[in-house]
Structure formats: C-alpha cells, structure tokens
Coordinates of C-alpha atoms and ligand atoms in Angstrom, one line a residue:
M755 CA 0.0 0.0 0.0
G756 CA 1.3 3.5 -0.9
Q757 CA -0.7 6.3 0.6
L758 CA -3.6 6.9 3.0
L759 CA -6.8 8.7 2.3
E760 CA -6.1 11.2 5.1
D761 CA -7.7 14.6 5.4
R762 CA -6.4 17.8 7.0
F763 CA -7.9 16.9 10.3
G764 CA -6.1 13.6 10.5
R765 CA -9.1 11.5 9.7
V766 CA -8.3 8.5 7.5
A767 CA -10.9 7.0 5.2
T768 CA -10.9 3.2 5.1
D769 CA -14.7 2.6 4.3
L770 CA -15.6 3.1 0.7
R771 CA -19.3 3.5 -0.3
V772 CA -19.8 2.6 -3.9
S773 CA -22.9 3.7 -5.7
L774 CA -23.7 1.3 -8.5
T775 CA -26.6 3.1 -10.0
D776 CA -28.7 6.2 -9.3
R777 CA -31.9 4.4 -10.3
C778 CA -34.3 3.0 -7.9
N779 CA -37.5 0.9 -8.0
L780 CA -39.1 2.6 -5.0
R781 CA -40.1 6.2 -4.8
C782 CA -39.7 7.0 -1.1
T783 CA -41.3 10.4 -0.6
Y784 CA -38.3 11.7 1.5
C785 CA -35.9 10.7 -1.2
M786 CA -37.3 11.4 -4.7
P787 CA -40.4 12.6 -6.5
A788 CA -43.1 10.2 -7.7
E789 CA -42.0 10.5 -11.3
G790 CA -38.4 9.6 -10.5
L791 CA -35.4 11.7 -11.5
D792 CA -33.3 12.4 -14.7
W793 CA -31.2 9.2 -14.5
L794 CA -27.5 9.2 -15.5
P795 CA -27.1 8.2 -19.1
T796 CA -25.5 4.8 -19.5
D797 CA -22.3 6.2 -21.1
Q798 CA -21.7 8.4 -18.1
T799 CA -22.0 5.5 -15.7
L800 CA -18.9 3.5 -14.9
D801 CA -19.0 0.0 -16.4
D802 CA -18.2 -3.1 -14.3
D803 CA -14.5 -3.1 -15.2
E804 CA -14.2 0.6 -14.4
V805 CA -15.9 0.2 -11.0
V806 CA -13.7 -2.8 -10.1
R807 CA -10.5 -0.9 -11.2
L808 CA -11.3 2.0 -8.9
I809 CA -12.2 -0.3 -6.0
T810 CA -8.9 -2.1 -6.6
I811 CA -6.9 1.1 -6.5
G812 CA -8.7 2.0 -3.2
V813 CA -7.9 -1.4 -1.7
R814 CA -4.5 -2.0 -3.0
L815 CA -3.0 1.5 -3.0
L816 CA -5.1 3.6 -0.5
G817 CA -5.9 1.5 2.5
I818 CA -9.6 0.8 1.9
D819 CA -10.6 -2.2 3.9
E820 CA -14.4 -2.0 3.7
V821 CA -16.6 -1.6 0.6
R822 CA -20.3 -1.1 0.9
F823 CA -22.3 -1.2 -2.4
T824 CA -25.3 1.2 -2.5
G825 CA -27.2 3.4 -4.9
G826 CA -30.0 4.2 -6.1
E827 CA -30.8 0.5 -5.7
P828 CA -27.8 -1.7 -6.2
L829 CA -29.8 -4.9 -6.7
I830 CA -30.9 -3.5 -10.1
R831 CA -27.3 -3.3 -11.3
R832 CA -26.9 -6.3 -13.7
G833 CA -23.2 -6.9 -12.8
L834 CA -23.7 -6.7 -9.0
V835 CA -22.8 -10.3 -8.2
D836 CA -19.7 -10.2 -10.4
I837 CA -18.6 -6.9 -8.9
V838 CA -19.0 -8.3 -5.4
R839 CA -17.1 -11.4 -6.4
R840 CA -14.2 -9.4 -7.9
T841 CA -14.1 -7.1 -4.8
H842 CA -14.1 -10.0 -2.4
D843 CA -11.3 -11.7 -4.4
L844 CA -9.0 -8.7 -3.8
G845 CA -8.7 -10.2 -0.3
G846 CA -8.6 -8.3 3.1
V847 CA -11.8 -6.4 2.4
E848 CA -15.2 -6.6 4.1
T849 CA -18.1 -6.2 1.7
S850 CA -21.7 -5.2 2.4
L851 CA -24.8 -4.0 0.6
T852 CA -27.4 -1.3 1.4
T853 CA -30.6 -2.2 -0.4
N854 CA -34.3 -1.8 -0.3
G855 CA -34.6 -5.6 -0.4
L856 CA -36.7 -5.9 -3.6
G857 CA -35.5 -9.0 -5.3
L858 CA -33.1 -9.9 -2.5
H859 CA -34.9 -13.2 -2.1
R860 CA -33.7 -14.2 -5.5
T861 CA -30.1 -13.0 -5.2
A862 CA -29.1 -13.4 -1.5
K863 CA -27.6 -16.9 -1.9
A864 CA -25.6 -15.9 -5.0
L865 CA -24.3 -12.8 -3.2
A866 CA -23.3 -14.9 -0.1
A867 CA -21.6 -17.4 -2.4
V868 CA -19.3 -14.8 -4.0
G869 CA -18.3 -13.4 -0.6
L870 CA -20.7 -10.7 0.4
D871 CA -20.4 -10.4 4.2
R872 CA -23.5 -8.4 5.3
V873 CA -26.6 -6.5 4.2
N874 CA -28.5 -3.5 5.5
V875 CA -32.1 -3.5 4.3
S876 CA -34.2 -0.3 4.4
L877 CA -37.6 -0.7 5.9
D878 CA -39.4 2.2 7.5
T879 CA -42.6 0.4 8.6
V880 CA -44.2 -3.1 8.8
R881 CA -47.6 -1.8 8.0
P882 CA -48.6 -2.4 4.3
D883 CA -50.6 0.9 4.1
S884 CA -47.7 3.0 5.6
F885 CA -45.2 1.2 3.3
A886 CA -47.2 2.1 0.2
Q887 CA -47.7 5.7 1.4
I888 CA -43.9 6.2 2.0
T889 CA -42.5 4.2 -0.9
R890 CA -45.4 4.8 -3.4
R891 CA -45.2 1.1 -4.1
D892 CA -47.1 -1.9 -2.7
R893 CA -44.1 -4.1 -2.1
L894 CA -43.8 -4.7 1.6
D895 CA -44.0 -8.5 1.1
D896 CA -41.0 -8.5 -1.2
V897 CA -38.9 -6.7 1.4
V898 CA -39.9 -9.1 4.1
A899 CA -39.0 -12.0 1.9
G900 CA -35.7 -10.4 1.0
L901 CA -34.8 -9.9 4.7
A902 CA -35.6 -13.6 5.4
A903 CA -33.5 -14.8 2.5
A904 CA -30.6 -12.6 3.6
K905 CA -30.7 -14.1 7.0
D906 CA -31.0 -17.7 5.6
A907 CA -28.0 -17.0 3.3
G908 CA -25.9 -16.0 6.3
L909 CA -25.6 -12.3 5.3
G910 CA -25.7 -11.3 9.0
P911 CA -26.0 -9.6 11.2
V912 CA -28.9 -8.4 9.0
K913 CA -29.5 -4.7 9.8
V914 CA -32.7 -2.8 9.1
N915 CA -32.4 1.0 8.4
A916 CA -35.5 3.0 9.1
V917 CA -36.4 6.7 8.7
L918 CA -39.3 8.1 10.7
L919 CA -41.5 10.8 9.1
R920 CA -43.6 13.1 11.1
G921 CA -47.3 12.3 10.9
I922 CA -46.7 9.2 8.8
N923 CA -44.8 6.5 10.7
D924 CA -43.4 8.5 13.7
D925 CA -45.7 6.5 16.0
Q926 CA -44.3 3.1 14.8
A927 CA -40.9 3.0 16.4
P928 CA -41.7 0.5 19.1
E929 CA -43.7 -1.7 16.7
L930 CA -40.8 -1.8 14.2
L931 CA -38.3 -2.6 17.0
R932 CA -40.5 -5.4 18.3
W933 CA -40.8 -6.9 14.8
C934 CA -37.0 -6.7 14.2
L935 CA -36.3 -8.3 17.5
E936 CA -38.7 -11.2 16.8
H937 CA -37.1 -11.8 13.4
G938 CA -33.5 -11.4 14.6
Y939 CA -32.7 -8.2 12.7
E940 CA -30.7 -5.3 14.1
L941 CA -32.7 -2.1 13.8
R942 CA -31.1 1.3 13.2
F943 CA -33.2 4.5 13.0
I944 CA -31.7 7.3 10.9
E945 CA -32.5 10.9 11.3
Q946 CA -33.9 12.4 8.1
M947 CA -31.2 14.5 6.4
P948 CA -31.4 17.4 3.9
L949 CA -30.6 15.2 0.9
D950 CA -34.0 14.8 -0.8
A951 CA -34.3 15.7 -4.5
Q952 CA -37.3 17.9 -3.8
H953 CA -35.5 20.0 -1.1
G954 CA -38.4 19.5 1.2
W955 CA -36.5 18.8 4.4
H956 CA -37.2 21.1 7.3
R957 CA -35.3 20.8 10.5
D958 CA -38.4 21.5 12.7
A959 CA -40.4 18.7 11.0
M960 CA -37.7 16.0 11.2
V961 CA -38.1 13.4 13.9
T962 CA -35.1 13.7 16.2
A963 CA -33.0 11.0 17.9
K964 CA -34.2 12.3 21.2
E965 CA -37.8 11.8 20.2
I966 CA -37.1 8.3 18.8
L967 CA -35.4 7.2 22.0
A968 CA -38.2 8.6 24.2
A969 CA -40.8 6.6 22.1
L970 CA -38.7 3.4 22.5
E971 CA -38.1 4.0 26.2
A972 CA -41.8 4.1 26.8
E973 CA -42.0 0.4 26.0
F974 CA -38.4 -1.0 26.3
V975 CA -35.5 -0.6 28.7
L976 CA -32.6 0.7 26.7
T977 CA -29.0 0.5 28.1
P978 CA -26.1 2.2 26.2
A979 CA -24.1 -0.6 24.6
A980 CA -20.8 -1.4 26.4
E981 CA -18.5 -1.7 23.3
P982 CA -16.8 1.5 22.0
R983 CA -18.6 3.1 19.1
G984 CA -15.4 3.9 17.1
S985 CA -16.3 5.3 13.7
A986 CA -19.7 3.6 13.6
P987 CA -22.5 6.2 12.9
A988 CA -25.0 4.4 15.2
E989 CA -25.3 4.9 18.9
L990 CA -26.1 1.4 20.1
F991 CA -28.4 0.4 22.9
T992 CA -29.1 -3.1 24.4
V993 CA -32.9 -3.7 24.6
D994 CA -34.5 -5.2 27.7
G995 CA -31.1 -6.6 28.9
G996 CA -30.2 -8.0 25.5
P997 CA -29.1 -9.7 23.5
G998 CA -31.2 -7.6 21.1
T999 CA -30.0 -4.1 20.3
V1000 CA -31.2 -0.9 18.6
G1001 CA -29.2 1.9 17.1
V1002 CA -29.9 5.5 16.4
I1003 CA -28.0 7.4 13.7
A1004 CA -28.3 11.0 14.7
S1005 CA -26.6 12.6 11.8
V1006 CA -28.3 15.9 12.3
T1007 CA -28.7 16.4 16.0
R1008 CA -25.6 14.6 17.2
P1009 CA -23.2 14.6 14.3
F1010 CA -20.2 12.2 14.3
C1011 CA -18.1 13.9 11.6
G1012 CA -15.0 13.9 13.9
D1013 CA -14.9 10.1 13.7
C1014 CA -15.8 9.8 10.0
D1015 CA -13.8 7.2 8.1
R1016 CA -16.0 7.2 4.9
V1017 CA -15.4 8.2 1.3
R1018 CA -17.9 7.8 -1.6
L1019 CA -17.7 6.9 -5.2
T1020 CA -20.7 7.8 -7.3
A1021 CA -22.0 5.7 -10.2
D1022 CA -20.5 8.1 -12.6
G1023 CA -17.1 7.9 -11.1
Q1024 CA -16.9 11.0 -8.9
V1025 CA -15.2 10.9 -5.5
R1026 CA -17.1 12.6 -2.7
N1027 CA -15.3 13.1 0.5
C1028 CA -18.6 13.7 2.4
L1029 CA -22.3 13.0 1.8
F1030 CA -22.7 16.8 2.1
A1031 CA -19.7 17.8 0.0
R1032 CA -20.3 20.5 -2.6
E1033 CA -17.3 19.5 -4.6
E1034 CA -16.5 16.2 -6.4
S1035 CA -13.3 14.9 -8.0
D1036 CA -13.8 13.4 -11.4
L1037 CA -12.0 10.0 -11.5
R1038 CA -14.0 8.9 -14.6
A1039 CA -12.6 11.5 -16.9
A1040 CA -9.1 10.8 -15.7
L1041 CA -9.6 7.0 -16.0
R1042 CA -11.1 7.3 -19.5
G1043 CA -8.3 9.7 -20.4
G1044 CA -5.7 7.0 -19.8
A1045 CA -4.5 7.8 -16.3
S1046 CA -2.4 5.2 -14.6
D1047 CA -3.5 3.6 -11.3
E1048 CA -0.9 5.8 -9.4
E1049 CA -2.3 9.0 -11.1
L1050 CA -5.8 8.0 -10.1
A1051 CA -4.7 7.3 -6.6
D1052 CA -3.0 10.7 -6.4
R1053 CA -6.2 12.4 -7.5
W1054 CA -8.2 10.5 -4.9
V1055 CA -5.7 11.5 -2.1
T1056 CA -6.0 15.1 -3.2
A1057 CA -9.8 14.9 -3.1
M1058 CA -9.6 13.9 0.5
R1059 CA -7.6 17.0 1.5
G1060 CA -10.6 19.2 0.9
K1061 CA -12.9 17.3 3.3
R1062 CA -14.4 19.7 5.7
A1063 CA -14.4 19.3 9.5
G1064 CA -18.1 18.7 9.6
H1065 CA -21.2 18.6 7.4
G1066 CA -22.3 22.0 8.6
I1067 CA -26.1 21.4 8.6
D1068 CA -26.4 23.8 11.5
D1069 CA -24.4 26.5 9.8
P1070 CA -26.4 29.5 8.6
T1071 CA -24.4 29.2 5.3
F1072 CA -25.3 25.5 4.8
L1073 CA -26.3 24.6 1.3
Q1074 CA -27.8 21.3 0.4
P1075 CA -25.6 19.4 -2.1
D1076 CA -26.8 19.5 -5.7
R1077 CA -27.0 15.7 -5.9
P1078 CA -29.7 14.0 -3.9
M1079 CA -28.9 11.0 -1.7
S1080 CA -30.0 8.5 -4.4
A1081 CA -27.4 9.9 -6.8
I1082 CA -24.6 10.1 -4.2
G1083 CA -25.1 6.7 -2.7
G1084 CA -26.6 6.5 0.8
Ligands
SAM1328 C1 -30.5 6.2 -0.6 S1 -30.8 4.6 -0.1 C2 -29.9 3.7 -1.3 C3 -29.8 2.2 -1.1 C4 -31.0 1.4 -1.2 N1 -31.9 1.8 -2.3 C5 -31.8 1.4 0.1 O1 -33.0 1.6 0.0 O2 -31.2 1.1 1.1 C6 -29.9 4.4 1.4 C7 -30.6 4.8 2.6 O3 -30.7 6.2 2.6 C8 -31.9 6.4 3.3 N2 -32.3 7.8 2.9 C9 -32.7 8.3 1.8 N3 -33.0 9.6 1.8 C10 -32.7 10.0 3.1 C11 -32.7 11.2 3.8 N4 -33.1 12.3 3.2 N5 -32.4 11.2 5.1 C12 -32.0 10.1 5.7 N6 -31.9 8.9 5.1 C13 -32.3 8.8 3.8 C14 -32.8 5.4 2.9 O4 -33.9 5.2 3.8 C15 -31.9 4.2 2.9 O5 -31.9 3.6 4.2

C-alpha cells in the first residue's frame, strides 16, 4: 500500500461507499419525487470493469478495507454479483450492501456465495398501508421475503435501516423494533437529512433521535451498549437486557463527523469526501483519459484533503448538495 486517504484533520478514510446506479425501483417520498429523476445516461455510468478498477486502487493502494455497495438501488445493477465477487477476491476487504430488499430473495444466496459479508435493508414500517404511502409502491411482502432470504443465506447480522417521518410513521418506532427483535434483525433509526431531491427537508419537521429514544423507552429498557462506538455512525443500545440491540444514527442532532472514516464513489465515477460535499473529484474523466493507477490514486488522495471538518447542517451558510442521496449513494 502506498498512501492513505487522510484529510487535513487527521481522519483516514478506510470505508468506501460505492454507488452502482442512481436508479431505484421505489419512490420514497423523503428521497425522490413520484416521477423519479433524470437518471444518469449509461455512457456516463462506470461499467463493471471501471468500478472494479477504482475499487482495486482503493484497496491495493489507498488502505480501503471495507466496501459497501449502494445506490440508487444496487440490486438493479446487472453486474452486481460479479462486482462483489471481484471485490471479495481482492482479499482483506469486508463487503456489504445497502438495499431496499426488492428481489433480494432471488439474489441473497448468490451474493453470499461470492463473498458478500452483510446486508442492510431499508424498511421504515411493517404496515402495508404506511409502506405504500412512504415508498409509493405496494411491495412490503418482497422486502420481508428479502430480509428472510438474507438471514438464511448467512448475510448477517442483518440490519434494518428506518427513517421516521412526522405524521406518517413516527408513532411506529416500538412496533418496528418489536418486529425486528422477533425476526433477529438489528434495527437502526436514521434521522432524516437534507438530501432529498425535492429540497423538502425542514429541521423542525424532522423526527429527532431524542424523540425516537423517548418513544422506544416508553416500551423498552434501553441501556447504552458497552462496546466502544469507534467510527460507527449508530449509537447502540441493548434492549431489555439483551441480546437484542437498537441503534440511532443522529446525523443531524448529534453529528459524528469527527470520527468519519468514509469516502464515496458515485455511479459516474466522482469521488465525494462527504455526503454533504459540494465538490467532487472526477475520476471517470481521468480513467477514461488513460490515467495510470498511481495517477488515479493521487487524485483521490488530493480529493480527501478538501474534506471539511463537519457537514455544517447547522451553519447559517449551509447549502444542500446539488445531488440527492439517491445519486450520491446512501
Ligand atoms: C438512498 S438509499 C440507497 C440504497 C437502497 N436503495 C436502500 O433503500 O437502502 C440508502 C438509505 O438512505 C436512506 N435515505 C434516503 N434519503 C434519506 C434522507 N433524506 N435522510 C436520511 N436517510 C435517507 C434510505 O432510507 C436508505 O436507508
């Protein structure tokens, strides 16, 4: 290994989030409009060999030891299983997937067979009517089947990511936790962030970690988990004495930027040093222009130097990034 992806504040990125597509087969209201978005043209999207080349540079030259595939919806990327296999075969790298779970019941075994370690499945509610209201699709059964298949395939611990929305599912936190505990899934609530395509996020409307914990504590005994949190975004709690746990990712009200070890690669080959970055570094143009692995690594290292100390959501000067979450890779 040559260099590290270190920023000016001494943080070193070792966890790479790779977006494999900006497209999605759900239309979650807090993420994108009903009609979808202007998707990236295919020729601007990295092909499988290009994605694997950049991942290889990250792992072999820059100290990346964890790769999470995301999107958009990564399960709709045709080459997913092969990309995971080639990433796993690099050796010494943990691989995971963040997915909405649609179709996971068909692919879970194949993904486990090529070396995928874990999955996070997004599920905001276990009520069919709320699911259809939030995602604008009637597909709750598919997600539930995908979760079960992931567990059977050994892609655990299977985590569930949930966003609570005021007036829609904000009264469902204990119900969702009970369901996850019964099924052996680790639930994480994520505070809603200003990353929606419609720019409809309002700080006063978002459901805070404090509210989520209060709702859970009305029905469960939560004890802060003993193990150190490290760079993990979730604050973990043991539920009713364990072994079940629940996590809260308070990106807005209790930011954890000081411990951030993440860097992102978009489906069109742009390095982003933060979810909320306003600048990107174009590795696709360099790669297609004939740059060597070392030159691409140097560009990547330079991109990390510009990482800001924090996301700045509370700054009066905060500006939401141009790309929505679905196009960055959540
Ligand atoms: C953008 S999705 C991409 C991966 C995949 N399609 C999925 O559903 O997990 C990743 C995660 O981001 C979450 N998400 C999307 N928009 C968000 C927002 N504005 N604030 C917080 N989380 C958000 C989703 O709920 C999901 O858990």
